[in-house]
mmCIF file of C-alpha atoms and ligand atoms in Angstrom:
data_model
loop_
_atom_site.group_PDB
_atom_site.id
_atom_site.type_symbol
_atom_site.label_atom_id
_atom_site.label_comp_id
_atom_site.label_asym_id
_atom_site.label_seq_id
_atom_site.Cartn_x
_atom_site.Cartn_y
_atom_site.Cartn_z
ATOM 1 C CA MET A 1 14.181 17.620 4.721
ATOM 2 C CA GLU A 2 11.317 20.047 4.194
ATOM 3 C CA GLU A 3 8.426 19.483 6.623
ATOM 4 C CA THR A 4 5.771 19.239 3.915
ATOM 5 C CA HIS A 5 3.563 17.043 6.119
ATOM 6 C CA ARG A 6 3.765 18.937 9.419
ATOM 7 C CA GLY A 7 0.442 18.762 11.276
ATOM 8 C CA ARG A 8 -0.813 15.793 9.257
ATOM 9 C CA THR A 9 -1.702 12.384 10.649
ATOM 10 C CA ALA A 10 -1.257 9.230 8.591
ATOM 11 C CA LEU A 11 -2.295 5.585 8.876
ATOM 12 C CA VAL A 12 -0.040 3.197 6.941
ATOM 13 C CA THR A 13 -1.003 -0.480 6.698
ATOM 14 C CA GLY A 14 1.535 -3.287 6.411
ATOM 15 C CA ALA A 15 4.137 -0.857 7.739
ATOM 16 C CA ALA A 16 6.319 -3.164 9.864
ATOM 17 C CA ARG A 17 8.721 -3.769 6.975
ATOM 18 C CA GLY A 18 9.371 -3.283 3.272
ATOM 19 C CA ILE A 19 7.605 -0.567 1.304
ATOM 20 C CA GLY A 20 5.097 0.253 4.063
ATOM 21 C CA ARG A 21 7.831 0.885 6.590
ATOM 22 C CA ALA A 22 9.681 3.191 4.193
ATOM 23 C CA VAL A 23 6.436 5.043 3.476
ATOM 24 C CA ALA A 24 5.788 5.518 7.204
ATOM 25 C CA GLU A 25 9.375 6.709 7.715
ATOM 26 C CA GLY A 26 9.135 9.090 4.777
ATOM 27 C CA LEU A 27 5.929 10.680 6.028
ATOM 28 C CA ALA A 28 7.275 10.967 9.588
ATOM 29 C CA ARG A 29 10.516 12.583 8.336
ATOM 30 C CA ARG A 30 8.364 15.149 6.540
ATOM 31 C CA GLY A 31 6.620 16.014 9.812
ATOM 32 C CA ALA A 32 3.527 13.777 9.862
ATOM 33 C CA ARG A 33 2.498 11.734 12.888
ATOM 34 C CA VAL A 34 2.143 8.166 11.696
ATOM 35 C CA ALA A 35 0.335 5.024 12.843
ATOM 36 C CA VAL A 36 2.327 1.948 11.831
ATOM 37 C CA MET A 37 -0.229 -0.841 11.433
ATOM 38 C CA ASP A 38 0.701 -4.470 10.836
ATOM 39 C CA LEU A 39 -0.386 -7.992 11.680
ATOM 40 C CA ARG A 40 2.081 -8.448 14.521
ATOM 41 C CA LEU A 41 2.403 -5.820 17.230
ATOM 42 C CA ALA A 42 6.044 -6.630 18.058
ATOM 43 C CA ASP A 43 7.134 -6.013 14.443
ATOM 44 C CA ALA A 44 5.053 -2.849 14.163
ATOM 45 C CA ALA A 45 6.434 -1.610 17.502
ATOM 46 C CA ALA A 46 10.020 -2.187 16.373
ATOM 47 C CA ALA A 47 9.369 -0.226 13.177
ATOM 48 C CA ALA A 48 7.660 2.615 15.060
ATOM 49 C CA ALA A 49 10.525 2.770 17.580
ATOM 50 C CA ALA A 50 13.054 3.000 14.741
ATOM 51 C CA ILE A 51 11.049 5.754 13.043
ATOM 52 C CA GLY A 52 10.995 7.775 16.254
ATOM 53 C CA ARG A 53 8.682 9.958 18.234
ATOM 54 C CA ASN A 54 6.341 10.745 15.349
ATOM 55 C CA ALA A 55 5.251 7.089 15.088
ATOM 56 C CA ILE A 56 3.017 4.741 17.063
ATOM 57 C CA ALA A 57 2.347 1.045 16.447
ATOM 58 C CA VAL A 58 -0.998 -0.730 16.199
ATOM 59 C CA ALA A 59 -1.732 -4.372 15.449
ATOM 60 C CA GLY A 60 -4.474 -5.384 13.067
ATOM 61 C CA ASP A 61 -5.444 -7.461 10.062
ATOM 62 C CA VAL A 62 -6.696 -5.293 7.198
ATOM 63 C CA ALA A 63 -8.723 -8.238 5.872
ATOM 64 C CA ASP A 64 -10.733 -8.577 9.067
ATOM 65 C CA TRP A 65 -13.236 -5.751 9.567
ATOM 66 C CA GLU A 66 -13.401 -6.030 13.373
ATOM 67 C CA SER A 67 -9.623 -6.261 13.694
ATOM 68 C CA PHE A 68 -9.019 -3.260 11.406
ATOM 69 C CA ARG A 69 -11.764 -1.295 13.154
ATOM 70 C CA ALA A 70 -10.153 -1.888 16.551
ATOM 71 C CA ALA A 71 -6.699 -0.940 15.210
ATOM 72 C CA HIS A 72 -8.073 2.232 13.636
ATOM 73 C CA ALA A 73 -9.871 3.162 16.864
ATOM 74 C CA ALA A 74 -6.672 2.695 18.895
ATOM 75 C CA ALA A 75 -4.647 4.725 16.406
ATOM 76 C CA ALA A 76 -7.224 7.512 16.225
ATOM 77 C CA ALA A 77 -7.403 7.656 20.036
ATOM 78 C CA ALA A 78 -3.662 8.351 20.070
ATOM 79 C CA LEU A 79 -3.307 10.606 17.029
ATOM 80 C CA GLY A 80 -6.775 11.999 16.213
ATOM 81 C CA ALA A 81 -8.566 11.734 12.871
ATOM 82 C CA PHE A 82 -6.416 10.812 9.876
ATOM 83 C CA ASP A 83 -5.610 13.138 6.971
ATOM 84 C CA ILE A 84 -3.712 10.427 5.120
ATOM 85 C CA LEU A 85 -4.358 6.722 4.531
ATOM 86 C CA VAL A 86 -1.833 4.494 2.774
ATOM 87 C CA ASN A 87 -3.315 1.101 1.857
ATOM 88 C CA ASN A 88 -0.041 -0.794 1.517
ATOM 89 C CA ALA A 89 -0.625 -4.222 3.124
ATOM 90 C CA GLY A 90 -0.543 -6.923 0.473
ATOM 91 C CA ILE A 91 0.408 -10.560 -0.044
ATOM 92 C CA SER A 92 1.564 -12.540 -3.053
ATOM 93 C CA PRO A 93 1.544 -16.241 -2.114
ATOM 94 C CA LYS A 94 3.932 -18.555 -3.963
ATOM 95 C CA ARG A 95 4.581 -22.301 -3.974
ATOM 96 C CA ASP A 96 8.238 -23.378 -4.126
ATOM 97 C CA GLY A 97 9.190 -19.919 -5.343
ATOM 98 C CA ALA A 98 6.699 -19.846 -8.208
ATOM 99 C CA ARG A 99 3.098 -18.788 -8.665
ATOM 100 C CA VAL A 100 0.336 -21.333 -8.145
ATOM 101 C CA PRO A 101 -1.455 -21.900 -11.484
ATOM 102 C CA ALA A 102 -5.131 -20.877 -11.484
ATOM 103 C CA ALA A 103 -6.067 -24.438 -12.431
ATOM 104 C CA GLU A 104 -4.565 -25.699 -9.156
ATOM 105 C CA MET A 105 -5.315 -22.818 -6.814
ATOM 106 C CA ASP A 106 -7.137 -23.486 -3.552
ATOM 107 C CA PRO A 107 -10.209 -21.211 -3.460
ATOM 108 C CA ALA A 108 -9.325 -20.403 0.160
ATOM 109 C CA GLU A 109 -6.013 -18.913 -1.063
ATOM 110 C CA TRP A 110 -7.889 -16.863 -3.679
ATOM 111 C CA ARG A 111 -10.216 -15.519 -1.007
ATOM 112 C CA ARG A 112 -7.404 -14.603 1.387
ATOM 113 C CA VAL A 113 -5.568 -12.602 -1.280
ATOM 114 C CA VAL A 114 -8.752 -10.771 -2.266
ATOM 115 C CA ASP A 115 -9.547 -10.112 1.393
ATOM 116 C CA VAL A 116 -6.082 -8.686 2.175
ATOM 117 C CA ASN A 117 -5.146 -6.913 -1.063
ATOM 118 C CA LEU A 118 -8.516 -5.504 -2.117
ATOM 119 C CA THR A 119 -11.063 -5.671 0.694
ATOM 120 C CA GLY A 120 -8.353 -4.350 3.024
ATOM 121 C CA CYS A 121 -8.267 -1.152 0.920
ATOM 122 C CA PHE A 122 -12.041 -0.779 1.155
ATOM 123 C CA HIS A 123 -11.926 -1.344 4.913
ATOM 124 C CA GLY A 124 -9.284 1.376 5.247
ATOM 125 C CA VAL A 125 -11.298 3.891 3.264
ATOM 126 C CA ARG A 126 -14.501 2.941 5.092
ATOM 127 C CA LEU A 127 -12.758 3.677 8.399
ATOM 128 C CA VAL A 128 -10.947 6.931 7.613
ATOM 129 C CA ALA A 129 -13.302 8.591 5.103
ATOM 130 C CA PRO A 130 -15.890 9.755 7.676
ATOM 131 C CA GLY A 131 -13.189 11.657 9.582
ATOM 132 C CA MET A 132 -11.726 13.077 6.384
ATOM 133 C CA ILE A 133 -15.177 14.219 5.235
ATOM 134 C CA ALA A 134 -15.822 15.845 8.621
ATOM 135 C CA GLY A 135 -12.389 17.493 8.497
ATOM 136 C CA GLY A 136 -12.849 18.834 4.971
ATOM 137 C CA GLY A 137 -10.359 16.676 3.072
ATOM 138 C CA GLY A 138 -7.571 14.145 2.978
ATOM 139 C CA ALA A 139 -5.432 11.957 0.771
ATOM 140 C CA VAL A 140 -5.550 8.217 0.154
ATOM 141 C CA VAL A 141 -2.845 6.258 -1.652
ATOM 142 C CA SER A 142 -3.196 2.535 -2.348
ATOM 143 C CA VAL A 143 -0.372 0.287 -3.484
ATOM 144 C CA SER A 144 -1.201 -1.466 -6.749
ATOM 145 C CA SER A 145 1.505 -3.026 -8.962
ATOM 146 C CA VAL A 146 2.647 -3.112 -12.567
ATOM 147 C CA ALA A 147 1.202 -6.646 -12.377
ATOM 148 C CA GLY A 148 -2.207 -4.960 -12.163
ATOM 149 C CA LYS A 149 -1.626 -3.300 -15.541
ATOM 150 C CA HIS A 150 0.174 -5.949 -17.572
ATOM 151 C CA TYR A 151 0.375 -9.705 -17.680
ATOM 152 C CA SER A 152 3.075 -10.972 -15.316
ATOM 153 C CA SER A 153 4.316 -14.553 -15.296
ATOM 154 C CA ILE A 154 5.631 -14.058 -11.758
ATOM 155 C CA VAL A 155 2.389 -13.556 -9.822
ATOM 156 C CA GLY A 156 -0.801 -15.554 -9.342
ATOM 157 C CA VAL A 157 -4.200 -14.679 -10.794
ATOM 158 C CA HIS A 158 -5.440 -13.543 -7.383
ATOM 159 C CA TYR A 159 -2.609 -11.024 -7.058
ATOM 160 C CA ALA A 160 -2.966 -9.707 -10.625
ATOM 161 C CA ALA A 161 -6.734 -9.363 -10.281
ATOM 162 C CA THR A 162 -6.573 -7.526 -6.947
ATOM 163 C CA LYS A 163 -3.877 -5.128 -8.125
ATOM 164 C CA ALA A 164 -5.947 -4.321 -11.240
ATOM 165 C CA ALA A 165 -9.004 -3.851 -9.041
ATOM 166 C CA ILE A 166 -7.140 -1.306 -6.902
ATOM 167 C CA ILE A 167 -6.803 0.869 -10.020
ATOM 168 C CA GLY A 168 -10.589 0.770 -10.503
ATOM 169 C CA LEU A 169 -11.241 1.345 -6.810
ATOM 170 C CA THR A 170 -8.934 4.367 -6.953
ATOM 171 C CA ARG A 171 -10.727 5.906 -9.943
ATOM 172 C CA HIS A 172 -14.153 5.337 -8.439
ATOM 173 C CA LEU A 173 -13.258 6.724 -5.029
ATOM 174 C CA ALA A 174 -11.536 9.748 -6.563
ATOM 175 C CA GLY A 175 -14.863 10.595 -8.196
ATOM 176 C CA GLU A 176 -16.983 9.873 -5.167
ATOM 177 C CA LEU A 177 -14.763 11.551 -2.563
ATOM 178 C CA GLY A 178 -13.378 14.422 -4.664
ATOM 179 C CA PRO A 179 -16.288 16.730 -3.783
ATOM 180 C CA HIS A 180 -15.293 16.273 -0.120
ATOM 181 C CA GLY A 181 -11.727 17.427 -0.812
ATOM 182 C CA ILE A 182 -10.356 13.896 -0.567
ATOM 183 C CA ARG A 183 -7.801 12.917 -3.221
ATOM 184 C CA VAL A 184 -7.476 9.222 -4.008
ATOM 185 C CA ASN A 185 -4.470 7.910 -5.933
ATOM 186 C CA ALA A 186 -2.407 4.750 -6.275
ATOM 187 C CA ILE A 187 1.154 3.786 -7.065
ATOM 188 C CA ALA A 188 2.126 0.859 -9.279
ATOM 189 C CA PRO A 189 5.585 -0.307 -8.194
ATOM 190 C CA GLY A 190 7.719 -2.377 -10.511
ATOM 191 C CA ARG A 191 10.264 -4.774 -9.019
ATOM 192 C CA ILE A 192 11.153 -3.262 -5.654
ATOM 193 C CA GLU A 193 13.982 -4.565 -3.454
ATOM 194 C CA SER A 194 12.033 -5.890 -0.413
ATOM 195 C CA PRO A 195 11.452 -9.179 1.455
ATOM 196 C CA MET A 196 8.488 -9.936 -0.854
ATOM 197 C CA ILE A 197 10.573 -10.273 -4.043
ATOM 198 C CA HIS A 198 12.896 -12.872 -2.506
ATOM 199 C CA THR A 199 10.096 -15.439 -2.404
ATOM 200 C CA VAL A 200 11.034 -16.186 -6.039
ATOM 201 C CA GLY A 201 14.324 -17.276 -7.638
ATOM 202 C CA ALA A 202 17.165 -14.797 -8.244
ATOM 203 C CA ASP A 203 16.760 -15.388 -12.015
ATOM 204 C CA VAL A 204 13.273 -13.840 -11.875
ATOM 205 C CA ASN A 205 14.614 -10.633 -10.341
ATOM 206 C CA ALA A 206 17.537 -10.600 -12.790
ATOM 207 C CA ALA A 207 15.053 -10.775 -15.693
ATOM 208 C CA ALA A 208 13.046 -7.880 -14.239
ATOM 209 C CA LEU A 209 16.248 -5.871 -13.863
ATOM 210 C CA ALA A 210 17.190 -6.548 -17.501
ATOM 211 C CA ALA A 211 13.743 -5.298 -18.610
ATOM 212 C CA THR A 212 13.966 -2.062 -16.606
ATOM 213 C CA PRO A 213 15.231 0.871 -18.722
ATOM 214 C CA LEU A 214 16.624 2.749 -15.724
ATOM 215 C CA GLY A 215 18.873 -0.243 -15.073
ATOM 216 C CA ARG A 216 18.208 -0.997 -11.434
ATOM 217 C CA LEU A 217 15.575 -2.508 -9.179
ATOM 218 C CA GLY A 218 13.458 -0.007 -7.306
ATOM 219 C CA THR A 219 13.830 0.718 -3.615
ATOM 220 C CA ALA A 220 11.234 1.104 -0.909
ATOM 221 C CA ALA A 221 12.457 4.708 -0.657
ATOM 222 C CA ASP A 222 11.464 5.284 -4.311
ATOM 223 C CA CYS A 223 7.918 4.254 -3.373
ATOM 224 C CA ALA A 224 7.999 6.357 -0.209
ATOM 225 C CA ASP A 225 8.967 9.464 -2.208
ATOM 226 C CA ALA A 226 6.072 8.874 -4.626
ATOM 227 C CA VAL A 227 3.617 8.495 -1.734
ATOM 228 C CA ALA A 228 5.028 11.622 -0.065
ATOM 229 C CA TYR A 229 4.406 13.553 -3.287
ATOM 230 C CA LEU A 230 0.874 12.215 -3.785
ATOM 231 C CA THR A 231 -0.079 13.042 -0.179
ATOM 232 C CA SER A 232 1.490 16.528 -0.246
ATOM 233 C CA ASP A 233 0.060 19.868 -1.284
ATOM 234 C CA ALA A 234 2.298 19.675 -4.368
ATOM 235 C CA ALA A 235 -0.248 17.135 -5.686
ATOM 236 C CA SER A 236 -3.312 19.155 -4.688
ATOM 237 C CA PHE A 237 -4.831 18.864 -8.214
ATOM 238 C CA VAL A 238 -3.855 15.222 -8.729
ATOM 239 C CA THR A 239 -6.509 12.580 -8.110
ATOM 240 C CA GLY A 240 -7.628 9.300 -9.634
ATOM 241 C CA VAL A 241 -4.189 8.424 -11.030
ATOM 242 C CA THR A 242 -2.064 5.321 -10.661
ATOM 243 C CA LEU A 243 1.568 6.432 -10.769
ATOM 244 C CA ASP A 244 4.126 3.902 -12.015
ATOM 245 C CA VAL A 245 7.201 3.659 -9.769
ATOM 246 C CA ALA A 246 8.922 1.175 -11.993
ATOM 247 C CA GLY A 247 11.977 2.629 -13.732
ATOM 248 C CA GLY A 248 10.160 2.240 -17.052
ATOM 249 C CA LEU A 249 9.466 -1.485 -16.563
ATOM 250 C CA SER A 250 5.846 -0.891 -17.425
ATOM 251 C CA MET A 251 4.962 2.088 -19.569
ATOM 252 C CA THR A 252 1.303 2.762 -20.297
HETATM 253 N N1 NAD B 1 8.120 -5.588 -3.579
HETATM 254 C C1 NAD B 1 7.683 -5.388 -4.808
HETATM 255 O O1 NAD B 1 8.416 -5.591 -5.793
HETATM 256 C C2 NAD B 1 6.274 -4.901 -5.046
HETATM 257 C C3 NAD B 1 5.911 -4.581 -6.365
HETATM 258 C C4 NAD B 1 4.642 -4.120 -6.615
HETATM 259 C C5 NAD B 1 3.745 -3.974 -5.563
HETATM 260 N N2 NAD B 1 4.108 -4.291 -4.289
HETATM 261 C C6 NAD B 1 3.112 -4.105 -3.229
HETATM 262 O O2 NAD B 1 3.658 -3.286 -2.220
HETATM 263 C C7 NAD B 1 3.037 -3.608 -0.960
HETATM 264 C C8 NAD B 1 4.131 -3.869 0.061
HETATM 265 O O3 NAD B 1 4.969 -4.890 -0.441
HETATM 266 P P1 NAD B 1 6.367 -5.290 0.218
HETATM 267 O O4 NAD B 1 7.221 -5.752 -0.890
HETATM 268 O O5 NAD B 1 6.831 -4.217 1.119
HETATM 269 O O6 NAD B 1 5.867 -6.576 1.054
HETATM 270 P P2 NAD B 1 6.407 -7.231 2.392
HETATM 271 O O7 NAD B 1 5.897 -8.634 2.371
HETATM 272 O O8 NAD B 1 7.863 -6.986 2.566
HETATM 273 O O9 NAD B 1 5.640 -6.402 3.537
HETATM 274 C C9 NAD B 1 4.250 -6.457 3.658
HETATM 275 C C10 NAD B 1 3.852 -6.097 5.077
HETATM 276 O O10 NAD B 1 2.412 -6.172 5.132
HETATM 277 C C11 NAD B 1 2.048 -6.884 6.294
HETATM 278 N N3 NAD B 1 0.752 -7.529 6.083
HETATM 279 C C12 NAD B 1 0.491 -8.600 5.301
HETATM 280 N N4 NAD B 1 -0.798 -8.943 5.397
HETATM 281 C C13 NAD B 1 -1.369 -8.054 6.255
HETATM 282 C C14 NAD B 1 -2.674 -7.909 6.768
HETATM 283 N N5 NAD B 1 -3.660 -8.755 6.431
HETATM 284 N N6 NAD B 1 -2.923 -6.888 7.621
HETATM 285 C C15 NAD B 1 -1.926 -6.061 8.002
HETATM 286 N N7 NAD B 1 -0.663 -6.155 7.563
HETATM 287 C C16 NAD B 1 -0.383 -7.153 6.697
HETATM 288 C C17 NAD B 1 3.171 -7.890 6.515
HETATM 289 O O11 NAD B 1 3.195 -8.360 7.866
HETATM 290 C C18 NAD B 1 4.403 -7.072 6.122
HETATM 291 O O12 NAD B 1 4.923 -6.347 7.226
HETATM 292 C C19 NAD B 1 2.131 -4.806 -1.234
HETATM 293 O O13 NAD B 1 0.804 -4.356 -1.421
HETATM 294 C C20 NAD B 1 2.695 -5.372 -2.521
HETATM 295 O O14 NAD B 1 1.731 -6.102 -3.243
HETATM 296 C C21 NAD B 1 5.365 -4.760 -3.998
#
């Protein structure tokens, strides 16, 4: 594989498994040195060990400013300032395999989803942007969802609202950070084969498959390839976009 990311350093949140892990692997295979950040150190360490010598593990909660700050400091001490940030960590709580209706939702659950899915992205940018500005540029990719663009009966209101907000955050930050050479984009995955999608019934995933023109569920590797593109020089004039990685499930 071409070493398009040689000499770059990347911080990927929620990278112990699923899409985040594939993103970290994809960047490392292209030559980047990668910090695998996740809630639990043992899981992050196992992922980093599997990725190989270009990866280190750090534990941290993106929702908690002090925790994320400590994780970022540890990662930066090992790898130096980051050129790339991938805000991937996200949660989509369910009850008995289905979304919790807004009319029954515990406000504490709402707050946790906002804190992880949205505030976590702000925390990430707040931490890496000073180094990117000092270094003359960088690339940020946040993981939104097709559920942030269209109504989805699968997810809760907290999830839909945070994934829509990531699209606005991406546009705003692209404008604000563009003059510093920092590109800010997002991806909007459709139904991606990962542990997260098995929190609902098989019928839900079968319906998503039937609605996907390309005739398959996505893979974490599909998302990793999109992130690799958006963080590469091939995308040097691309900023402020949210790229669907959805097989045509959601076309806007
Ligand atoms: N799987 C899909 O179909 C799909 C579709 C659209 C969007 N997404 C988004 O992609 C991202 C990754 O999803 P996935 O399917 O790989 O999920 P996943 O549940 O398999 O993995 C998420 C990872 O994030 C970590 N994490 C959760 N909360 C965290 C926190 N507060 N701080 C640090 N790490 C945390 C988890 O420990 C886990 O390792 C999420 O933002 C999700 O909303 C997924």
